[in-house]
Amino acid sequence: AIIRTCIVCREQRGSDELVRVTAGQGAGQESTGKIGRGAWVCRGADEEHERDLRNMLSRSLRRAVSEEELNAVVVERASTSSTKEGER
């Protein structure tokens, strides 16, 4: 997998361990293969990521992120985390 950096914790991981969010689609949907401004966020749910996610997404995507979009990203992170853990 390609190594990417989480915008919140700055940890480098393989792209299969992160969720990519792009600016054009409305934040909140995993967008592997989409072009355009994007951001990578660790899978899973933890307080550090939840606390800083909106500010970091807004900065990386260079636009405001709505509460609805933020909630969609949180749900996507949590659902892909449990899916990945089940595969191992």
Short mmCIF file of C-alpha atoms in Angstrom, two decimals:
data_model
loop_
_atom_site.label_atom_id
_atom_site.label_comp_id
_atom_site.label_asym_id
_atom_site.label_seq_id
_atom_site.Cartn_x
_atom_site.Cartn_y
_atom_site.Cartn_z
CA ALA A 1 0.00 0.00 0.00
CA ILE A 2 1.06 3.58 -0.59
CA ILE A 3 2.19 5.45 2.55
CA ARG A 4 0.02 8.46 3.46
CA THR A 5 -0.15 10.78 6.50
CA CYS A 6 -3.21 11.24 8.71
CA ILE A 7 -4.12 14.95 8.85
CA VAL A 8 -5.02 14.72 12.55
CA CYS A 9 -2.28 12.68 14.25
CA ARG A 10 0.35 13.06 11.46
CA GLU A 11 1.11 9.33 11.69
CA GLN A 12 2.24 7.72 8.45
CA ARG A 13 0.36 4.55 7.46
CA GLY A 14 -0.51 2.53 4.42
CA SER A 15 -3.42 3.89 2.39
CA ASP A 16 -5.41 0.76 3.28
CA GLU A 17 -5.35 1.87 6.95
CA LEU A 18 -6.72 5.36 6.24
CA VAL A 19 -9.93 6.89 4.89
CA ARG A 20 -9.61 9.45 2.08
CA VAL A 21 -12.03 12.37 1.98
CA THR A 22 -12.17 14.75 -1.00
CA ALA A 23 -13.41 18.32 -1.13
CA GLY A 24 -15.54 18.07 -4.25
CA GLN A 25 -17.83 15.27 -3.16
CA GLY A 26 -18.83 16.69 0.19
CA ALA A 27 -16.79 15.29 3.03
CA GLY A 28 -17.76 12.00 4.51
CA GLN A 29 -17.47 9.37 1.82
CA GLU A 30 -14.45 7.24 1.23
CA SER A 31 -13.14 8.31 -2.14
CA THR A 32 -10.29 6.06 -3.20
CA GLY A 33 -9.50 6.75 -6.84
CA LYS A 34 -11.15 10.18 -6.95
CA ILE A 35 -9.09 13.13 -8.09
CA GLY A 36 -8.92 16.54 -6.49
CA ARG A 37 -8.07 18.00 -3.12
CA GLY A 38 -8.26 15.34 -0.48
CA ALA A 39 -7.29 14.43 3.05
CA TRP A 40 -6.40 11.15 4.73
CA VAL A 41 -7.70 10.25 8.21
CA CYS A 42 -6.98 7.18 10.36
CA ARG A 43 -9.69 4.54 10.53
CA GLY A 44 -11.36 3.92 13.89
CA ALA A 45 -12.84 6.12 16.57
CA ASP A 46 -10.83 7.88 19.25
CA GLU A 47 -11.16 11.13 21.13
CA GLU A 48 -8.05 12.82 19.68
CA HIS A 49 -9.29 12.43 16.14
CA GLU A 50 -12.86 13.39 17.01
CA ARG A 51 -11.75 16.56 18.80
CA ASP A 52 -9.48 17.89 16.05
CA LEU A 53 -11.13 16.46 12.94
CA ARG A 54 -13.27 19.44 11.85
CA ASN A 55 -10.43 21.97 12.04
CA MET A 56 -7.96 19.71 10.27
CA LEU A 57 -10.45 18.78 7.53
CA SER A 58 -11.34 22.43 6.94
CA ARG A 59 -7.67 23.33 6.69
CA SER A 60 -6.77 20.44 4.38
CA LEU A 61 -9.81 20.77 2.10
CA ARG A 62 -9.58 24.57 2.14
CA ARG A 63 -13.27 25.02 2.86
CA ALA A 64 -15.70 24.90 5.76
CA VAL A 65 -16.89 21.45 6.80
CA SER A 66 -20.52 21.26 7.95
CA GLU A 67 -21.71 19.31 10.99
CA GLU A 68 -23.46 16.86 8.65
CA GLU A 69 -20.26 16.24 6.67
CA LEU A 70 -18.23 15.85 9.85
CA ASN A 71 -20.69 13.27 11.20
CA ALA A 72 -20.49 11.36 7.92
CA VAL A 73 -16.69 11.18 8.19
CA VAL A 74 -16.93 9.94 11.80
CA VAL A 75 -19.39 7.22 10.76
CA GLU A 76 -17.21 6.22 7.79
CA ARG A 77 -14.11 5.98 9.99
CA ALA A 78 -15.90 3.81 12.54
CA SER A 79 -17.54 1.51 9.98
CA THR A 80 -14.37 0.93 7.99
CA SER A 81 -12.45 0.22 11.20
CA SER A 82 -14.78 -2.59 12.24
CA THR A 83 -14.75 -3.98 8.69
CA LYS A 84 -10.95 -4.03 8.55
CA GLU A 85 -10.67 -5.64 12.00
CA GLY A 86 -13.10 -8.37 10.92
CA GLU A 87 -10.93 -9.16 7.90
CA ARG A 88 -7.81 -9.84 9.98
#
